[in-house]
GROMACS .gro file of N, CA and C in nm:
model
  390
    1ALA      N    1  -2.863  -0.479  -2.045
    1ALA     CA    2  -2.811  -0.412  -2.010
    1ALA      C    3  -2.732  -0.439  -2.055
    2GLY      N    4  -2.696  -0.254  -2.034
    2GLY     CA    5  -2.622  -0.238  -2.051
    2GLY      C    6  -2.456  -0.215  -2.139
    3LEU      N    7  -2.379  -0.215  -2.218
    3LEU     CA    8  -2.261  -0.240  -2.188
    3LEU      C    9  -2.158  -0.116  -2.267
    4GLY      N   10  -2.006  -0.065  -2.161
    4GLY     CA   11  -1.981   0.043  -2.225
    4GLY      C   12  -1.843   0.024  -2.169
    5ILE      N   13  -1.738   0.079  -2.280
    5ILE     CA   14  -1.610   0.083  -2.251
    5ILE      C   15  -1.573   0.203  -2.153
    6LEU      N   16  -1.498   0.227  -2.037
    6LEU     CA   17  -1.447   0.313  -1.992
    6LEU      C   18  -1.332   0.386  -2.019
    7ALA      N   19  -1.290   0.462  -1.948
    7ALA     CA   20  -1.103   0.472  -1.982
    7ALA      C   21  -1.082   0.523  -1.838
    8ILE      N   22  -1.020   0.441  -1.722
    8ILE     CA   23  -0.981   0.443  -1.608
    8ILE      C   24  -0.844   0.447  -1.531
    9PRO      N   25  -0.818   0.559  -1.499
    9PRO     CA   26  -0.717   0.588  -1.439
    9PRO      C   27  -0.644   0.501  -1.338
   10GLY      N   28  -0.511   0.480  -1.385
   10GLY     CA   29  -0.431   0.355  -1.322
   10GLY      C   30  -0.464   0.200  -1.362
   11VAL      N   31  -0.569   0.196  -1.432
   11VAL     CA   32  -0.703   0.039  -1.475
   11VAL      C   33  -0.627   0.084  -1.649
   12GLY      N   34  -0.654   0.219  -1.724
   12GLY     CA   35  -0.692   0.187  -1.835
   12GLY      C   36  -0.846   0.129  -1.932
   13PRO      N   37  -0.831   0.095  -2.057
   13PRO     CA   38  -0.974   0.034  -2.125
   13PRO      C   39  -1.032  -0.072  -2.026
   14VAL      N   40  -1.180  -0.035  -2.022
   14VAL     CA   41  -1.262  -0.163  -1.915
   14VAL      C   42  -1.380  -0.133  -1.993
   15VAL      N   43  -1.432  -0.281  -2.064
   15VAL     CA   44  -1.558  -0.276  -2.037
   15VAL      C   45  -1.642  -0.345  -1.947
   16ALA      N   46  -1.717  -0.254  -1.924
   16ALA     CA   47  -1.879  -0.264  -1.785
   16ALA      C   48  -2.012  -0.299  -1.830
   17ALA      N   49  -2.100  -0.421  -1.797
   17ALA     CA   50  -2.196  -0.446  -1.771
   17ALA      C   51  -2.273  -0.382  -1.742
   18GLY      N   52  -2.435  -0.386  -1.744
   18GLY     CA   53  -2.525  -0.384  -1.700
   18GLY      C   54  -2.535  -0.231  -1.600
   19TRP      N   55  -2.525  -0.279  -1.455
   19TRP     CA   56  -2.546  -0.216  -1.366
   19TRP      C   57  -2.469  -0.135  -1.329
   20LEU      N   58  -2.316  -0.138  -1.331
   20LEU     CA   59  -2.163  -0.120  -1.322
   20LEU      C   60  -2.145   0.008  -1.437
   21VAL      N   61  -2.208  -0.016  -1.526
   21VAL     CA   62  -2.190   0.092  -1.685
   21VAL      C   63  -2.265   0.265  -1.554
   22ALA      N   64  -2.386   0.235  -1.555
   22ALA     CA   65  -2.487   0.361  -1.445
   22ALA      C   66  -2.350   0.442  -1.357
   23THR      N   67  -2.313   0.309  -1.308
   23THR     CA   68  -2.275   0.412  -1.174
   23THR      C   69  -2.124   0.407  -1.249
   24ALA      N   70  -2.026   0.396  -1.296
   24ALA     CA   71  -1.865   0.442  -1.325
   24ALA      C   72  -1.889   0.580  -1.435
   25VAL      N   73  -2.064   0.552  -1.476
   25VAL     CA   74  -2.015   0.706  -1.564
   25VAL      C   75  -2.076   0.799  -1.461
   26GLY      N   76  -2.116   0.830  -1.378
   26GLY     CA   77  -2.171   0.843  -1.289
   26GLY      C   78  -2.075   0.953  -1.217
   27ALA      N   79  -1.960   0.821  -1.150
   27ALA     CA   80  -1.810   0.873  -1.056
   27ALA      C   81  -1.757   0.912  -1.144
   28ILE      N   82  -1.711   0.867  -1.284
   28ILE     CA   83  -1.661   0.985  -1.335
   28ILE      C   84  -1.691   1.107  -1.395
   29ALA      N   85  -1.794   1.138  -1.406
   29ALA     CA   86  -1.890   1.257  -1.427
   29ALA      C   87  -1.844   1.315  -1.253
   30GLY      N   88  -1.868   1.321  -1.173
   30GLY     CA   89  -1.817   1.353  -1.052
   30GLY      C   90  -1.738   1.412  -1.019
   31ALA      N   91  -1.644   1.285  -1.079
   31ALA     CA   92  -1.440   1.325  -1.082
   31ALA      C   93  -1.372   1.461  -1.199
   32ALA      N   94  -1.480   1.421  -1.272
   32ALA     CA   95  -1.426   1.542  -1.388
   32ALA      C   96  -1.466   1.640  -1.352
   33ALA      N   97  -1.625   1.622  -1.245
   33ALA     CA   98  -1.640   1.781  -1.184
   33ALA      C   99  -1.607   1.860  -1.031
   34GLY      N  100  -1.467   1.755  -1.000
   34GLY     CA  101  -1.460   1.829  -0.864
   34GLY      C  102  -1.497   1.692  -0.782
   35GLY      N  103  -1.623   1.583  -0.807
   35GLY     CA  104  -1.690   1.555  -0.693
   35GLY      C  105  -1.596   1.436  -0.633
   36ALA      N  106  -1.681   1.351  -0.603
   36ALA     CA  107  -1.667   1.209  -0.540
   36ALA      C  108  -1.510   1.123  -0.614
   37THR      N  109  -1.434   1.067  -0.606
   37THR     CA  110  -1.360   1.009  -0.666
   37THR      C  111  -1.386   0.916  -0.753
   38GLY      N  112  -1.366   0.959  -0.910
   38GLY     CA  113  -1.384   0.880  -0.992
   38GLY      C  114  -1.352   0.744  -1.026
   39GLY      N  115  -1.364   0.697  -1.114
   39GLY     CA  116  -1.267   0.580  -1.185
   39GLY      C  117  -1.419   0.466  -1.104
   40LEU      N  118  -1.288   0.349  -1.114
   40LEU     CA  119  -1.326   0.209  -1.076
   40LEU      C  120  -1.382   0.219  -0.882
   41ILE      N  121  -1.306   0.248  -0.826
   41ILE     CA  122  -1.332   0.235  -0.731
   41ILE      C  123  -1.438   0.389  -0.636
   42GLY      N  124  -1.443   0.448  -0.756
   42GLY     CA  125  -1.577   0.544  -0.676
   42GLY      C  126  -1.649   0.499  -0.768
   43SER      N  127  -1.731   0.356  -0.862
   43SER     CA  128  -1.800   0.337  -0.915
   43SER      C  129  -1.823   0.195  -0.803
   44LEU      N  130  -1.723   0.121  -0.766
   44LEU     CA  131  -1.827   0.001  -0.656
   44LEU      C  132  -1.807   0.127  -0.549
   45THR      N  133  -1.772   0.231  -0.474
   45THR     CA  134  -1.770   0.255  -0.363
   45THR      C  135  -1.943   0.309  -0.324
   46SER      N  136  -2.015   0.344  -0.487
   46SER     CA  137  -2.058   0.456  -0.465
   46SER      C  138  -2.236   0.340  -0.502
   47ALA      N  139  -2.192   0.241  -0.469
   47ALA     CA  140  -2.296   0.057  -0.546
   47ALA      C  141  -2.279  -0.037  -0.389
   48GLY      N  142  -2.164   0.073  -0.267
   48GLY     CA  143  -2.201   0.010  -0.132
   48GLY      C  144  -2.024  -0.059  -0.110
   49VAL      N  145  -1.991  -0.132  -0.176
   49VAL     CA  146  -1.804  -0.168  -0.192
   49VAL      C  147  -1.779  -0.062  -0.071
   50SER      N  148  -1.671  -0.130   0.044
   50SER     CA  149  -1.613  -0.040   0.086
   50SER      C  150  -1.472  -0.076   0.067
   51ARG      N  151  -1.436   0.114   0.026
   51ARG     CA  152  -1.324   0.176   0.049
   51ARG      C  153  -1.213   0.061   0.006
   52ASP      N  154  -1.172   0.014   0.106
   52ASP     CA  155  -1.079  -0.083   0.099
   52ASP      C  156  -1.101  -0.209   0.009
   53ASP      N  157  -1.249  -0.210  -0.013
   53ASP     CA  158  -1.250  -0.353  -0.094
   53ASP      C  159  -1.227  -0.326  -0.260
   54ALA      N  160  -1.286  -0.149  -0.260
   54ALA     CA  161  -1.276  -0.139  -0.432
   54ALA      C  162  -1.134  -0.134  -0.422
   55SER      N  163  -1.010  -0.056  -0.369
   55SER     CA  164  -0.895  -0.081  -0.358
   55SER      C  165  -0.828  -0.196  -0.393
   56PHE      N  166  -0.838  -0.288  -0.360
   56PHE     CA  167  -0.783  -0.421  -0.409
   56PHE      C  168  -0.901  -0.465  -0.554
   57TYR      N  169  -1.028  -0.465  -0.547
   57TYR     CA  170  -1.042  -0.526  -0.642
   57TYR      C  171  -0.966  -0.442  -0.792
   58ALA      N  172  -0.986  -0.260  -0.764
   58ALA     CA  173  -0.914  -0.173  -0.885
   58ALA      C  174  -0.776  -0.218  -0.920
   59GLU      N  175  -0.669  -0.306  -0.805
   59GLU     CA  176  -0.534  -0.349  -0.846
   59GLU      C  177  -0.630  -0.462  -0.912
   60GLY      N  178  -0.694  -0.544  -0.900
   60GLY     CA  179  -0.649  -0.662  -0.928
   60GLY      C  180  -0.677  -0.660  -1.110
   61VAL      N  181  -0.767  -0.569  -1.114
   61VAL     CA  182  -0.817  -0.482  -1.238
   61VAL      C  183  -0.681  -0.529  -1.261
   62ARG      N  184  -0.614  -0.352  -1.285
   62ARG     CA  185  -0.522  -0.315  -1.342
   62ARG      C  186  -0.426  -0.424  -1.305
   63ARG      N  187  -0.390  -0.542  -1.279
   63ARG     CA  188  -0.322  -0.565  -1.282
   63ARG      C  189  -0.299  -0.781  -1.397
   64GLY      N  190  -0.460  -0.712  -1.470
   64GLY     CA  191  -0.465  -0.807  -1.572
   64GLY      C  192  -0.572  -0.874  -1.535
   65GLY      N  193  -0.655  -0.852  -1.456
   65GLY     CA  194  -0.765  -0.942  -1.395
   65GLY      C  195  -0.896  -0.928  -1.453
   66THR      N  196  -0.996  -0.974  -1.380
   66THR     CA  197  -1.146  -0.984  -1.439
   66THR      C  198  -1.193  -0.937  -1.306
   67LEU      N  199  -1.252  -0.883  -1.324
   67LEU     CA  200  -1.392  -0.801  -1.192
   67LEU      C  201  -1.511  -0.801  -1.251
   68VAL      N  202  -1.611  -0.945  -1.171
   68VAL     CA  203  -1.754  -0.965  -1.239
   68VAL      C  204  -1.819  -0.920  -1.114
   69THR      N  205  -1.903  -0.819  -1.110
   69THR     CA  206  -1.981  -0.784  -1.017
   69THR      C  207  -2.191  -0.842  -1.052
   70ALA      N  208  -2.201  -0.966  -0.957
   70ALA     CA  209  -2.335  -0.921  -1.043
   70ALA      C  210  -2.416  -0.842  -0.911
   71ARG      N  211  -2.544  -0.811  -0.928
   71ARG     CA  212  -2.607  -0.792  -0.857
   71ARG      C  213  -2.788  -0.934  -0.883
   72VAL      N  214  -2.762  -0.996  -0.775
   72VAL     CA  215  -2.913  -1.064  -0.758
   72VAL      C  216  -2.990  -1.108  -0.676
   73ASP      N  217  -3.116  -1.148  -0.636
   73ASP     CA  218  -3.231  -1.167  -0.548
   73ASP      C  219  -3.110  -1.306  -0.428
   74GLU      N  220  -3.233  -1.226  -0.329
   74GLU     CA  221  -3.125  -1.379  -0.230
   74GLU      C  222  -3.107  -1.521  -0.249
   75GLU      N  223  -3.267  -1.535  -0.296
   75GLU     CA  224  -3.289  -1.680  -0.377
   75GLU      C  225  -3.206  -1.689  -0.455
   76HIS      N  226  -3.122  -1.604  -0.570
   76HIS     CA  227  -3.009  -1.692  -0.649
   76HIS      C  228  -2.890  -1.686  -0.582
   77PHE      N  229  -2.914  -1.633  -0.468
   77PHE     CA  230  -2.719  -1.579  -0.403
   77PHE      C  231  -2.604  -1.720  -0.439
   78ALA      N  232  -2.702  -1.812  -0.396
   78ALA     CA  233  -2.623  -1.946  -0.403
   78ALA      C  234  -2.585  -1.988  -0.501
   79THR      N  235  -2.661  -2.041  -0.571
   79THR     CA  236  -2.613  -2.084  -0.740
   79THR      C  237  -2.535  -1.948  -0.798
   80ALA      N  238  -2.542  -1.792  -0.791
   80ALA     CA  239  -2.439  -1.726  -0.847
   80ALA      C  240  -2.310  -1.744  -0.768
   81GLU      N  241  -2.348  -1.789  -0.669
   81GLU     CA  242  -2.163  -1.808  -0.583
   81GLU      C  243  -2.119  -1.900  -0.640
   82MET      N  244  -2.245  -2.034  -0.675
   82MET     CA  245  -2.172  -2.190  -0.733
   82MET      C  246  -2.061  -2.135  -0.876
   83ILE      N  247  -2.141  -2.088  -0.921
   83ILE     CA  248  -2.112  -2.029  -1.107
   83ILE      C  249  -1.981  -1.965  -1.075
   84MET      N  250  -2.004  -1.834  -0.965
   84MET     CA  251  -1.792  -1.805  -0.930
   84MET      C  252  -1.709  -1.884  -0.957
   85ASN      N  253  -1.754  -1.988  -0.814
   85ASN     CA  254  -1.684  -2.062  -0.817
   85ASN      C  255  -1.655  -2.140  -0.874
   86ARG      N  256  -1.716  -2.190  -0.956
   86ARG     CA  257  -1.677  -2.291  -1.039
   86ARG      C  258  -1.613  -2.262  -1.163
   87HIS      N  259  -1.614  -2.091  -1.123
   87HIS     CA  260  -1.523  -2.045  -1.281
   87HIS      C  261  -1.402  -1.965  -1.254
   88GLY      N  262  -1.315  -2.025  -1.124
   88GLY     CA  263  -1.167  -1.926  -1.131
   88GLY      C  264  -1.262  -1.832  -0.997
   89ARG      N  265  -1.305  -1.814  -0.923
   89ARG     CA  266  -1.289  -1.719  -0.820
   89ARG      C  267  -1.218  -1.718  -0.749
   90ILE      N  268  -1.103  -1.585  -0.723
   90ILE     CA  269  -0.983  -1.600  -0.661
   90ILE      C  270  -1.003  -1.571  -0.493
   91ASP      N  271  -0.965  -1.649  -0.386
   91ASP     CA  272  -0.972  -1.564  -0.262
   91ASP      C  273  -0.940  -1.484  -0.231
   92ARG      N  274  -1.004  -1.375  -0.186
   92ARG     CA  275  -0.951  -1.265  -0.184
   92ARG      C  276  -0.860  -1.290  -0.069
   93ALA      N  277  -0.894  -1.296   0.056
   93ALA     CA  278  -0.794  -1.218   0.140
   93ALA      C  279  -0.614  -1.277   0.043
   94THR      N  280  -0.624  -1.429   0.068
   94THR     CA  281  -0.463  -1.507  -0.001
   94THR      C  282  -0.433  -1.376  -0.127
   95ARG      N  283  -0.520  -1.365  -0.204
   95ARG     CA  284  -0.458  -1.237  -0.302
   95ARG      C  285  -0.397  -1.141  -0.254
   96GLU      N  286  -0.505  -1.113  -0.168
   96GLU     CA  287  -0.414  -0.928  -0.089
   96GLU      C  288  -0.313  -0.927  -0.043
   97HIS      N  289  -0.302  -1.099   0.042
   97HIS     CA  290  -0.192  -1.111   0.156
   97HIS      C  291  -0.025  -1.095   0.025
   98VAL      N  292  -0.052  -1.143  -0.065
   98VAL     CA  293   0.019  -1.201  -0.175
   98VAL      C  294   0.121  -1.018  -0.231
   99TYR      N  295  -0.056  -0.978  -0.272
   99TYR     CA  296  -0.016  -0.814  -0.357
   99TYR      C  297   0.047  -0.732  -0.237
  100ARG      N  298   0.026  -0.748  -0.045
  100ARG     CA  299   0.089  -0.683   0.047
  100ARG      C  300   0.208  -0.757   0.084
  101ASP      N  301   0.212  -0.865   0.035
  101ASP     CA  302   0.379  -0.922   0.057
  101ASP      C  303   0.480  -0.842   0.008
  102ALA      N  304   0.461  -0.815  -0.141
  102ALA     CA  305   0.508  -0.827  -0.274
  102ALA      C  306   0.531  -0.583  -0.211
  103GLY      N  307   0.462  -0.552  -0.144
  103GLY     CA  308   0.494  -0.476  -0.103
  103GLY      C  309   0.382  -0.340  -0.149
  104TRP      N  310   0.252  -0.322  -0.224
  104TRP     CA  311   0.121  -0.300  -0.259
  104TRP      C  312   0.071  -0.233  -0.074
  105GLN      N  313   0.083  -0.127  -0.109
  105GLN     CA  314   0.000  -0.112   0.012
  105GLN      C  315  -0.132  -0.021  -0.059
  106GLY      N  316  -0.254   0.007  -0.149
  106GLY     CA  317  -0.345   0.042  -0.192
  106GLY      C  318  -0.323   0.048  -0.342
  107PHE      N  319  -0.453   0.057  -0.417
  107PHE     CA  320  -0.409   0.153  -0.503
  107PHE      C  321  -0.395   0.211  -0.580
  108ASP      N  322  -0.315   0.300  -0.657
  108ASP     CA  323  -0.255   0.393  -0.719
  108ASP      C  324  -0.357   0.445  -0.811
  109GLU      N  325  -0.414   0.539  -0.898
  109GLU     CA  326  -0.430   0.645  -0.982
  109GLU      C  327  -0.380   0.604  -1.048
  110LYS      N  328  -0.266   0.729  -0.988
  110LYS     CA  329  -0.156   0.720  -1.083
  110LYS      C  330  -0.027   0.570  -1.174
  111SER      N  331  -0.085   0.468  -1.058
  111SER     CA  332  -0.015   0.403  -1.140
  111SER      C  333  -0.030   0.342  -1.301
  112MET      N  334   0.082   0.321  -1.317
  112MET     CA  335   0.065   0.281  -1.485
  112MET      C  336   0.023   0.111  -1.498
  113PRO      N  337  -0.072   0.117  -1.627
  113PRO     CA  338  -0.124  -0.039  -1.643
  113PRO      C  339  -0.076  -0.128  -1.652
  114TYR      N  340  -0.061  -0.220  -1.598
  114TYR     CA  341   0.088  -0.351  -1.638
  114TYR      C  342   0.012  -0.388  -1.772
  115THR      N  343   0.168  -0.346  -1.843
  115THR     CA  344   0.154  -0.382  -1.960
  115THR      C  345   0.158  -0.616  -2.020
  116PRO      N  346   0.122  -0.646  -2.103
  116PRO     CA  347   0.114  -0.731  -2.168
  116PRO      C  348   0.230  -0.861  -2.045
  117ALA      N  349   0.326  -0.833  -2.129
  117ALA     CA  350   0.444  -0.870  -2.063
  117ALA      C  351   0.403  -0.863  -1.862
  118GLU      N  352   0.336  -0.768  -1.866
  118GLU     CA  353   0.358  -0.782  -1.683
  118GLU      C  354   0.222  -0.821  -1.609
  119ILE      N  355   0.157  -0.859  -1.730
  119ILE     CA  356   0.034  -0.923  -1.674
  119ILE      C  357   0.019  -1.074  -1.706
  120ALA      N  358   0.150  -1.127  -1.773
  120ALA     CA  359   0.135  -1.239  -1.819
  120ALA      C  360   0.264  -1.311  -1.661
  121ARG      N  361   0.326  -1.148  -1.683
  121ARG     CA  362   0.390  -1.261  -1.598
  121ARG      C  363   0.309  -1.281  -1.421
  122GLU      N  364   0.182  -1.181  -1.401
  122GLU     CA  365   0.147  -1.172  -1.307
  122GLU      C  366   0.050  -1.266  -1.246
  123ARG      N  367  -0.030  -1.383  -1.420
  123ARG     CA  368  -0.066  -1.399  -1.375
  123ARG      C  369  -0.003  -1.646  -1.403
  124SER      N  370   0.103  -1.592  -1.461
  124SER     CA  371   0.185  -1.703  -1.462
  124SER      C  372   0.235  -1.718  -1.210
  125LEU      N  373   0.189  -1.585  -1.130
  125LEU     CA  374   0.232  -1.651  -0.995
  125LEU      C  375   0.117  -1.742  -0.958
  126TYR      N  376  -0.017  -1.716  -1.021
  126TYR     CA  377  -0.145  -1.792  -0.987
  126TYR      C  378  -0.165  -1.887  -1.059
  127GLN      N  379  -0.075  -1.997  -1.089
  127GLN     CA  380  -0.153  -2.052  -1.203
  127GLN      C  381  -0.191  -2.184  -1.139
  128ASN      N  382  -0.168  -2.176  -1.047
  128ASN     CA  383  -0.184  -2.333  -0.929
  128ASN      C  384  -0.244  -2.294  -0.824
  129ARG      N  385  -0.242  -2.194  -0.774
  129ARG     CA  386  -0.388  -2.163  -0.661
  129ARG      C  387  -0.405  -2.024  -0.666
  130LEU      N  388  -0.548  -2.005  -0.682
  130LEU     CA  389  -0.657  -1.897  -0.639
  130LEU      C  390  -0.603  -1.757  -0.548
   0.00000   0.00000   0.00000
């Protein structure tokens, strides 16, 4: 798999690997040319993720989270899901509820990436829950 480092507006530098690199590079190039929305949201929506889900994932990365994506054959889906659950997969609905209760309405690529102190504070909110 390829490995790339991308600068994503509102998120900052991101390391991406595999299929997401090619998708992200294409989405960023399209945005630079005045085309589709670039950055992480553009990459995810180009890959078939809904805009709402992509906005949530981009916000999670902006707040210091890690987004892991994988394309797996149906026969390997249960194993992939088990691995993700074993290594701290979050409950998306719960986390989005926390974001919205704090006033979040959607990802804004003009927002500044979180500072290390803000990331530490954000992570401390979730130490005992996913």
